[in-house]
Amino acid sequence: MNTSLILSLIPLFPLLGSVAAFVNGKKNPDSAGPIATVAAGLSFLCVVVLFFSLPHDGAITADLFTWFAVPLVEKLVRFDFLFRFDQLTAVMGLVVTGIGTLIHLYSCGYMSEDPSRHRFFSYLNLFLFSMLLLILGGNLLVLFVGWEGVGLCSYLLIGFWFKNLSYAAAGRKAFVVNRIGDAGFLIGMFLLIQHVGSVDFVDLKNFFAVNSLSVSVVSFICFALFIGATGKSAQIPLFVWLPDAMAGPTPVSALIHAATMVTAGVYMMARLNFMFDLAPAVLAIVCVIALLTAFIAATIALTQNDIKKVLAYSTVSQLGFMFLAASVGAYWVAVFHLVTHAFFKACLFLGAGSVIHGCHHEQDMRHMGGLKSLMPITFVTYLISTLAIAGIFPFAGYQSK
């Protein structure tokens, strides 16, 4: 079995699906959803195959091509378009493609009456492709392409109903706030190239295992990268875009808040854990910001009446928990909570979408009530997810919290 080929196919299916959903969906709008869903499902199957083929303590790689080479003072630095599938990638891949496929399937019904659904499903597949680039990238440069890709797709999807000017403004807000964080990410990456001469994850790990940079340099690099994570994963003060992301269709909220974009910062810290461990001062800053974010976002959620905004601020708070775990060196705990949160928060958003649909697009919870008998399946799934996020035994949230 050619595992490198299968690895290359994982992001290729959503990319092709994005194009096919747009082109075919323009002629036959009903075909866009199934095309995009099948593409996401094929990616999931590839991840499952690689998951069971993954060698113990090893990785599967696919070096597609040399992107470019830069002559530095002492050597020629090559930047490869490289995919690497290891244990962390396997976990993230199953979450992103598994939940992503279910959200695509849900969207087929949710968006069935929208005249622009070919555009919606094209963007949704493109979102999945970008997130897969982010988690499969074998170096920071490929990761950054995916990092920017999910930023672009969030702009397109949050402002999907762009004829509503407030929705279009919400999309722009997400885009601008993320650019602030991304500037920090770029600075950190450039400094790594200057001081280490590589952004490949294996090269970086080997370098820091046998060499030492000054604590101030490592701390500055880690802090710059964390600024990027602050924007992407909505930590204080760059969390202001995430509640406004509710302007997009509900499946978009589920995809952004649960399975993909906002978890990118947590993933990046877990991926570069060997570097962050060398910068205890930065970890202390992460700890304080994470604590403040978790507490403040949760208290803001208490005052909201919009069913989706409650869940949005809840997401910000839960991300605070993940960064808190990472800041004390418990990276596996951060990833564990990332996985459990992805499932129950996606279910909560999709349940909220079902309620909004059933209430004729009403989102104010003060106008809701007595829906248990009218929507029994939504009631049961929402109740299970609520118990999970509340940390009630024996549900998943209890285990990770």
Tab-separated table of C-alpha atoms in Angstrom:
chain	number	residue	atom	x	y	z
A	1	MET	CA	0.000	0.000	0.000
A	2	ASN	CA	1.419	3.379	-1.051
A	3	THR	CA	0.865	5.371	2.134
A	4	SER	CA	2.546	8.490	0.718
A	5	LEU	CA	0.024	8.557	-2.132
A	6	ILE	CA	-2.889	8.151	0.283
A	7	LEU	CA	-1.447	10.982	2.398
A	8	SER	CA	-1.370	13.250	-0.672
A	9	LEU	CA	-5.002	12.400	-1.454
A	10	ILE	CA	-6.301	13.570	1.958
A	11	PRO	CA	-6.240	17.319	1.118
A	12	LEU	CA	-6.691	16.731	-2.631
A	13	PHE	CA	-10.260	15.386	-2.335
A	14	PRO	CA	-11.715	18.546	-0.682
A	15	LEU	CA	-9.797	20.758	-3.141
A	16	LEU	CA	-11.264	18.913	-6.132
A	17	GLY	CA	-14.636	18.800	-4.363
A	18	SER	CA	-14.566	22.573	-3.955
A	19	VAL	CA	-14.103	23.098	-7.685
A	20	ALA	CA	-16.621	20.399	-8.673
A	21	ALA	CA	-19.273	21.645	-6.205
A	22	PHE	CA	-19.011	25.164	-7.622
A	23	VAL	CA	-18.980	24.229	-11.309
A	24	ASN	CA	-21.654	21.500	-11.167
A	25	GLY	CA	-23.641	23.320	-8.511
A	26	LYS	CA	-24.102	26.301	-10.795
A	27	LYS	CA	-25.849	24.081	-13.343
A	28	ASN	CA	-27.581	21.811	-10.829
A	29	PRO	CA	-27.751	23.401	-7.333
A	30	ASP	CA	-28.897	20.153	-5.683
A	31	SER	CA	-25.647	18.401	-6.703
A	32	ALA	CA	-23.327	20.766	-4.759
A	33	GLY	CA	-24.042	19.311	-1.305
A	34	PRO	CA	-23.593	15.615	-2.202
A	35	ILE	CA	-20.384	16.354	-4.171
A	36	ALA	CA	-18.835	18.274	-1.260
A	37	THR	CA	-19.965	15.663	1.284
A	38	VAL	CA	-18.513	12.760	-0.726
A	39	ALA	CA	-15.202	14.647	-1.063
A	40	ALA	CA	-15.058	15.177	2.716
A	41	GLY	CA	-15.990	11.530	3.321
A	42	LEU	CA	-13.217	10.275	1.017
A	43	SER	CA	-10.690	12.358	2.984
A	44	PHE	CA	-11.982	10.801	6.198
A	45	LEU	CA	-11.558	7.289	4.773
A	46	CYS	CA	-7.953	8.092	3.771
A	47	VAL	CA	-7.219	9.342	7.310
A	48	VAL	CA	-8.692	6.144	8.782
A	49	VAL	CA	-6.529	3.989	6.467
A	50	LEU	CA	-3.374	5.897	7.469
A	51	PHE	CA	-4.379	5.807	11.133
A	52	PHE	CA	-4.235	2.003	11.067
A	53	SER	CA	-1.062	2.017	8.935
A	54	LEU	CA	0.849	4.415	11.209
A	55	PRO	CA	4.067	2.852	12.563
A	56	HIS	CA	4.610	3.013	16.326
A	57	ASP	CA	6.511	6.227	17.216
A	58	GLY	CA	6.955	6.861	13.502
A	59	ALA	CA	5.495	9.001	10.750
A	60	ILE	CA	4.324	8.721	7.149
A	61	THR	CA	5.675	11.451	4.871
A	62	ALA	CA	5.001	12.711	1.364
A	63	ASP	CA	7.548	15.181	-0.015
A	64	LEU	CA	5.690	16.565	-3.026
A	65	PHE	CA	8.277	19.035	-4.343
A	66	THR	CA	10.830	21.653	-3.362
A	67	TRP	CA	8.845	24.869	-3.133
A	68	PHE	CA	11.847	27.208	-3.204
A	69	ALA	CA	15.404	27.523	-1.903
A	70	VAL	CA	17.034	30.541	-0.275
A	71	PRO	CA	20.839	31.041	-0.113
A	72	LEU	CA	21.678	32.122	3.433
A	73	VAL	CA	25.185	33.014	4.668
A	74	GLU	CA	26.379	29.475	5.339
A	75	LYS	CA	24.081	27.198	3.324
A	76	LEU	CA	21.229	26.853	0.870
A	77	VAL	CA	17.953	26.517	2.780
A	78	ARG	CA	15.314	24.424	1.007
A	79	PHE	CA	11.619	24.749	1.720
A	80	ASP	CA	9.776	21.583	0.720
A	81	PHE	CA	6.043	21.212	0.205
A	82	LEU	CA	6.020	18.360	2.675
A	83	PHE	CA	3.212	16.424	4.371
A	84	ARG	CA	3.881	14.477	7.581
A	85	PHE	CA	1.357	12.157	9.236
A	86	ASP	CA	2.239	11.264	12.832
A	87	GLN	CA	0.238	10.567	16.006
A	88	LEU	CA	-0.780	14.193	16.585
A	89	THR	CA	-1.765	14.581	12.919
A	90	ALA	CA	-3.756	11.342	13.096
A	91	VAL	CA	-5.839	12.613	16.013
A	92	MET	CA	-6.412	16.016	14.408
A	93	GLY	CA	-7.110	14.442	11.005
A	94	LEU	CA	-9.826	12.164	12.389
A	95	VAL	CA	-11.487	15.132	14.142
A	96	VAL	CA	-11.276	17.535	11.191
A	97	THR	CA	-12.413	15.111	8.478
A	98	GLY	CA	-14.827	13.096	10.658
A	99	ILE	CA	-16.746	16.025	12.132
A	100	GLY	CA	-16.261	17.996	8.920
A	101	THR	CA	-18.026	15.260	6.927
A	102	LEU	CA	-20.963	15.211	9.363
A	103	ILE	CA	-21.273	19.012	9.150
A	104	HIS	CA	-21.274	18.764	5.323
A	105	LEU	CA	-24.030	16.142	5.532
A	106	TYR	CA	-26.078	18.322	7.910
A	107	SER	CA	-25.587	21.310	5.585
A	108	CYS	CA	-27.225	19.449	2.678
A	109	GLY	CA	-30.540	19.761	4.515
A	110	TYR	CA	-29.888	23.066	6.258
A	111	MET	CA	-28.977	24.954	3.061
A	112	SER	CA	-31.407	23.115	0.754
A	113	GLU	CA	-33.416	26.276	-0.011
A	114	ASP	CA	-30.488	28.683	-0.410
A	115	PRO	CA	-30.030	29.842	-4.020
A	116	SER	CA	-26.241	30.165	-3.582
A	117	ARG	CA	-25.581	26.732	-2.133
A	118	HIS	CA	-23.046	25.920	-4.863
A	119	ARG	CA	-20.934	28.781	-3.492
A	120	PHE	CA	-21.506	27.669	0.111
A	121	PHE	CA	-20.384	24.072	-0.425
A	122	SER	CA	-17.422	25.180	-2.518
A	123	TYR	CA	-16.250	27.411	0.362
A	124	LEU	CA	-16.943	24.638	2.890
A	125	ASN	CA	-14.753	22.151	1.002
A	126	LEU	CA	-12.073	24.823	0.579
A	127	PHE	CA	-12.190	25.379	4.345
A	128	LEU	CA	-11.604	21.656	4.918
A	129	PHE	CA	-8.732	21.652	2.406
A	130	SER	CA	-7.056	24.599	4.189
A	131	MET	CA	-7.376	23.005	7.626
A	132	LEU	CA	-5.927	19.746	6.292
A	133	LEU	CA	-2.948	21.648	4.862
A	134	LEU	CA	-2.490	23.194	8.307
A	135	ILE	CA	-2.402	19.906	10.215
A	136	LEU	CA	-0.602	17.826	7.559
A	137	GLY	CA	2.170	20.364	6.887
A	138	GLY	CA	5.594	18.943	7.712
A	139	ASN	CA	6.992	22.426	8.239
A	140	LEU	CA	5.805	25.830	9.411
A	141	LEU	CA	5.571	27.195	5.882
A	142	VAL	CA	3.021	24.623	4.678
A	143	LEU	CA	1.213	25.013	8.010
A	144	PHE	CA	1.105	28.781	7.409
A	145	VAL	CA	-0.473	28.330	3.949
A	146	GLY	CA	-3.285	26.374	5.612
A	147	TRP	CA	-3.331	28.924	8.466
A	148	GLU	CA	-4.006	31.726	5.966
A	149	GLY	CA	-6.410	29.537	3.999
A	150	VAL	CA	-8.754	29.002	6.960
A	151	GLY	CA	-8.594	32.770	7.572
A	152	LEU	CA	-9.703	33.440	4.008
A	153	CYS	CA	-12.463	30.817	4.129
A	154	SER	CA	-13.755	32.171	7.452
A	155	TYR	CA	-14.083	35.585	5.780
A	156	LEU	CA	-15.956	34.058	2.839
A	157	LEU	CA	-18.277	31.957	5.006
A	158	ILE	CA	-18.977	34.433	7.834
A	159	GLY	CA	-19.923	37.033	5.227
A	160	PHE	CA	-21.692	34.449	3.046
A	161	TRP	CA	-24.974	36.397	3.097
A	162	PHE	CA	-23.090	39.530	2.040
A	163	LYS	CA	-26.211	41.467	0.994
A	164	ASN	CA	-26.775	41.977	4.726
A	165	LEU	CA	-24.172	44.690	5.403
A	166	SER	CA	-23.741	43.771	9.095
A	167	TYR	CA	-22.912	40.172	8.097
A	168	ALA	CA	-20.369	41.437	5.543
A	169	ALA	CA	-18.847	43.645	8.261
A	170	ALA	CA	-18.544	40.611	10.580
A	171	GLY	CA	-16.582	38.790	7.859
A	172	ARG	CA	-14.225	41.755	7.458
A	173	LYS	CA	-13.752	41.984	11.232
A	174	ALA	CA	-12.677	38.332	11.421
A	175	PHE	CA	-10.284	38.851	8.528
A	176	VAL	CA	-8.636	41.987	9.966
A	177	VAL	CA	-8.264	40.685	13.539
A	178	ASN	CA	-6.671	37.478	12.232
A	179	ARG	CA	-4.190	39.496	10.157
A	180	ILE	CA	-2.927	41.096	13.391
A	181	GLY	CA	-2.181	37.678	14.835
A	182	ASP	CA	-0.701	36.419	11.580
A	183	ALA	CA	1.848	39.256	11.562
A	184	GLY	CA	3.192	37.829	14.839
A	185	PHE	CA	3.279	34.330	13.361
A	186	LEU	CA	5.316	35.559	10.382
A	187	ILE	CA	7.832	37.326	12.632
A	188	GLY	CA	8.313	34.124	14.644
A	189	MET	CA	8.808	32.081	11.472
A	190	PHE	CA	11.339	34.542	10.008
A	191	LEU	CA	13.327	34.507	13.264
A	192	LEU	CA	13.445	30.693	13.194
A	193	ILE	CA	14.808	30.785	9.641
A	194	GLN	CA	17.425	33.343	10.731
A	195	HIS	CA	18.593	31.518	13.880
A	196	VAL	CA	17.974	27.849	13.023
A	197	GLY	CA	17.989	27.839	9.217
A	198	SER	CA	14.905	25.639	8.930
A	199	VAL	CA	11.197	25.552	9.691
A	200	ASP	CA	10.848	21.765	9.285
A	201	PHE	CA	9.410	20.298	12.489
A	202	VAL	CA	11.879	17.397	12.654
A	203	ASP	CA	14.847	19.720	11.971
A	204	LEU	CA	13.637	22.122	14.664
A	205	LYS	CA	13.239	19.339	17.219
A	206	ASN	CA	16.699	17.940	16.437
A	207	PHE	CA	18.240	21.429	16.598
A	208	PHE	CA	16.798	22.265	20.020
A	209	ALA	CA	17.741	18.820	21.343
A	210	VAL	CA	21.474	19.435	20.817
A	211	ASN	CA	21.827	23.230	20.479
A	212	SER	CA	20.752	26.152	22.574
A	213	LEU	CA	19.692	29.633	21.592
A	214	SER	CA	19.580	32.379	24.198
A	215	VAL	CA	16.456	32.269	26.350
A	216	SER	CA	15.498	35.765	25.191
A	217	VAL	CA	15.585	34.755	21.502
A	218	VAL	CA	13.575	31.553	22.061
A	219	SER	CA	11.108	33.472	24.246
A	220	PHE	CA	10.637	36.170	21.603
A	221	ILE	CA	10.064	33.552	18.884
A	222	CYS	CA	7.540	31.657	21.034
A	223	PHE	CA	5.768	34.872	22.031
A	224	ALA	CA	5.493	35.942	18.368
A	225	LEU	CA	4.034	32.543	17.447
A	226	PHE	CA	1.616	32.766	20.384
A	227	ILE	CA	0.359	36.132	19.077
A	228	GLY	CA	-0.624	34.211	15.932
A	229	ALA	CA	-2.391	31.621	18.087
A	230	THR	CA	-4.147	34.409	20.031
A	231	GLY	CA	-5.734	35.711	16.831
A	232	LYS	CA	-6.638	32.357	15.327
A	233	SER	CA	-7.863	30.777	18.558
A	234	ALA	CA	-9.628	33.882	19.912
A	235	GLN	CA	-7.765	34.633	23.139
A	236	ILE	CA	-7.804	38.012	24.868
A	237	PRO	CA	-7.479	40.639	23.385
A	238	LEU	CA	-8.015	39.195	19.873
A	239	PHE	CA	-11.202	37.262	20.684
A	240	VAL	CA	-13.578	40.002	19.485
A	241	TRP	CA	-14.075	38.471	16.027
A	242	LEU	CA	-15.406	35.083	17.141
A	243	PRO	CA	-18.856	36.094	18.507
A	244	ASP	CA	-19.462	38.093	15.307
A	245	ALA	CA	-18.701	34.921	13.333
A	246	MET	CA	-22.308	33.942	14.135
A	247	ALA	CA	-23.331	35.993	11.072
A	248	GLY	CA	-22.603	32.998	8.838
A	249	PRO	CA	-24.938	30.003	8.376
A	250	THR	CA	-25.057	27.734	11.450
A	251	PRO	CA	-23.017	24.867	9.877
A	252	VAL	CA	-20.209	27.415	9.388
A	253	SER	CA	-20.325	28.232	13.105
A	254	ALA	CA	-20.039	24.522	13.881
A	255	LEU	CA	-17.085	24.084	11.529
A	256	ILE	CA	-15.184	27.183	12.713
A	257	HIS	CA	-15.896	26.753	16.431
A	258	ALA	CA	-15.602	23.003	16.765
A	259	ALA	CA	-13.494	21.117	14.267
A	260	THR	CA	-11.214	23.506	12.453
A	261	MET	CA	-10.052	27.093	12.623
A	262	VAL	CA	-10.116	28.026	16.306
A	263	THR	CA	-8.210	24.900	17.333
A	264	ALA	CA	-5.268	25.799	15.068
A	265	GLY	CA	-3.438	27.760	17.785
A	266	VAL	CA	-3.699	24.877	20.271
A	267	TYR	CA	-2.441	22.466	17.614
A	268	MET	CA	0.508	24.754	16.804
A	269	MET	CA	1.564	24.918	20.475
A	270	ALA	CA	1.291	21.139	20.815
A	271	ARG	CA	3.306	20.661	17.613
A	272	LEU	CA	6.102	22.997	18.832
A	273	ASN	CA	5.949	21.873	22.482
A	274	PHE	CA	9.727	21.248	22.588
A	275	MET	CA	10.290	24.935	21.824
A	276	PHE	CA	7.678	26.406	24.159
A	277	ASP	CA	9.140	24.320	27.015
A	278	LEU	CA	12.347	26.356	26.630
A	279	ALA	CA	10.439	29.625	27.197
A	280	PRO	CA	8.897	29.423	30.708
A	281	ALA	CA	8.228	33.182	30.815
A	282	VAL	CA	6.090	32.895	27.665
A	283	LEU	CA	4.233	29.909	29.130
A	284	ALA	CA	3.479	32.029	32.199
A	285	ILE	CA	2.015	34.745	29.934
A	286	VAL	CA	-0.022	32.091	28.079
A	287	CYS	CA	-1.297	30.804	31.434
A	288	VAL	CA	-2.513	34.249	32.569
A	289	ILE	CA	-4.138	35.071	29.216
A	290	ALA	CA	-5.800	31.634	29.096
A	291	LEU	CA	-7.205	32.018	32.627
A	292	LEU	CA	-8.556	35.492	31.890
A	293	THR	CA	-10.054	34.329	28.598
A	294	ALA	CA	-11.732	31.289	30.150
A	295	PHE	CA	-13.287	33.352	32.959
A	296	ILE	CA	-14.238	36.547	31.096
A	297	ALA	CA	-15.740	34.774	28.057
A	298	ALA	CA	-17.825	32.504	30.298
A	299	THR	CA	-19.207	35.472	32.247
A	300	ILE	CA	-20.044	37.304	28.988
A	301	ALA	CA	-21.893	34.174	27.819
A	302	LEU	CA	-24.172	34.434	30.870
A	303	THR	CA	-25.534	37.764	29.633
A	304	GLN	CA	-26.306	36.722	26.032
A	305	ASN	CA	-29.810	36.076	24.677
A	306	ASP	CA	-28.821	34.885	21.178
A	307	ILE	CA	-28.581	31.076	21.263
A	308	LYS	CA	-25.552	31.078	18.933
A	309	LYS	CA	-23.686	33.838	20.779
A	310	VAL	CA	-23.935	31.881	24.039
A	311	LEU	CA	-22.202	28.988	22.300
A	312	ALA	CA	-19.665	31.342	20.687
A	313	TYR	CA	-18.502	32.805	24.011
A	314	SER	CA	-18.546	29.287	25.451
A	315	THR	CA	-16.080	28.279	22.716
A	316	VAL	CA	-13.763	31.163	23.628
A	317	SER	CA	-13.886	30.014	27.256
A	318	GLN	CA	-13.161	26.376	26.372
A	319	LEU	CA	-10.194	27.456	24.235
A	320	GLY	CA	-8.903	29.179	27.359
A	321	PHE	CA	-8.968	25.776	29.098
A	322	MET	CA	-6.946	24.245	26.255
A	323	PHE	CA	-4.280	26.956	26.353
A	324	LEU	CA	-4.192	26.706	30.141
A	325	ALA	CA	-3.352	22.996	29.858
A	326	ALA	CA	-0.670	23.714	27.228
A	327	SER	CA	0.836	26.504	29.352
A	328	VAL	CA	1.628	24.093	32.201
A	329	GLY	CA	3.208	21.560	29.845
A	330	ALA	CA	0.181	19.236	29.655
A	331	TYR	CA	-0.025	19.383	25.871
A	332	TRP	CA	-1.726	15.994	25.608
A	333	VAL	CA	-4.478	17.246	27.936
A	334	ALA	CA	-4.971	20.300	25.700
A	335	VAL	CA	-5.352	18.041	22.652
A	336	PHE	CA	-7.642	15.672	24.594
A	337	HIS	CA	-9.988	18.549	25.479
A	338	LEU	CA	-9.714	19.816	21.886
A	339	VAL	CA	-11.049	16.454	20.669
A	340	THR	CA	-13.907	16.137	23.189
A	341	HIS	CA	-14.868	19.794	22.717
A	342	ALA	CA	-14.946	19.362	18.935
A	343	PHE	CA	-17.653	16.725	19.257
A	344	PHE	CA	-19.954	18.245	21.864
A	345	LYS	CA	-19.623	21.823	20.575
A	346	ALA	CA	-20.325	20.743	16.978
A	347	CYS	CA	-23.402	18.902	18.246
A	348	LEU	CA	-24.519	21.977	20.228
A	349	PHE	CA	-24.205	24.249	17.197
A	350	LEU	CA	-25.991	21.818	14.897
A	351	GLY	CA	-28.710	21.428	17.556
A	352	ALA	CA	-28.985	25.217	17.761
A	353	GLY	CA	-29.326	25.303	13.971
A	354	SER	CA	-32.157	22.786	14.194
A	355	VAL	CA	-33.918	24.950	16.810
A	356	ILE	CA	-33.415	28.134	14.747
A	357	HIS	CA	-34.788	26.365	11.670
A	358	GLY	CA	-37.760	25.029	13.643
A	359	CYS	CA	-38.478	28.483	15.121
A	360	HIS	CA	-38.450	30.165	11.690
A	361	HIS	CA	-34.996	31.768	12.101
A	362	GLU	CA	-35.641	33.069	15.616
A	363	GLN	CA	-32.387	33.181	17.624
A	364	ASP	CA	-33.500	34.989	20.815
A	365	MET	CA	-33.802	32.357	23.559
A	366	ARG	CA	-36.346	34.526	25.423
A	367	HIS	CA	-38.818	33.697	22.656
A	368	MET	CA	-38.228	29.935	22.874
A	369	GLY	CA	-39.511	27.193	25.130
A	370	GLY	CA	-41.587	24.012	25.192
A	371	LEU	CA	-39.730	22.503	22.249
A	372	LYS	CA	-39.075	19.102	23.871
A	373	SER	CA	-42.295	17.523	22.575
A	374	LEU	CA	-42.001	19.190	19.154
A	375	MET	CA	-38.295	18.379	18.548
A	376	PRO	CA	-37.513	15.235	20.613
A	377	ILE	CA	-34.371	14.186	18.696
A	378	THR	CA	-32.863	17.684	18.897
A	379	PHE	CA	-33.775	17.763	22.613
A	380	VAL	CA	-31.942	14.493	23.373
A	381	THR	CA	-28.804	15.325	21.372
A	382	TYR	CA	-28.633	18.855	22.801
A	383	LEU	CA	-29.094	17.531	26.347
A	384	ILE	CA	-26.270	14.985	25.931
A	385	SER	CA	-23.923	17.668	24.567
A	386	THR	CA	-24.877	20.083	27.360
A	387	LEU	CA	-24.086	17.451	30.000
A	388	ALA	CA	-20.768	16.781	28.242
A	389	ILE	CA	-19.663	20.422	28.107
A	390	ALA	CA	-20.732	20.890	31.731
A	391	GLY	CA	-18.304	18.133	32.737
A	392	ILE	CA	-20.945	15.726	34.064
A	393	PHE	CA	-19.839	12.091	34.582
A	394	PRO	CA	-19.553	9.882	32.509
A	395	PHE	CA	-19.637	12.105	29.402
A	396	ALA	CA	-16.539	13.096	27.427
A	397	GLY	CA	-16.267	16.610	28.867
A	398	TYR	CA	-15.889	15.128	32.357
A	399	GLN	CA	-12.934	13.027	31.207
A	400	SER	CA	-11.023	15.900	29.583
A	401	LYS	CA	-11.906	18.606	32.116
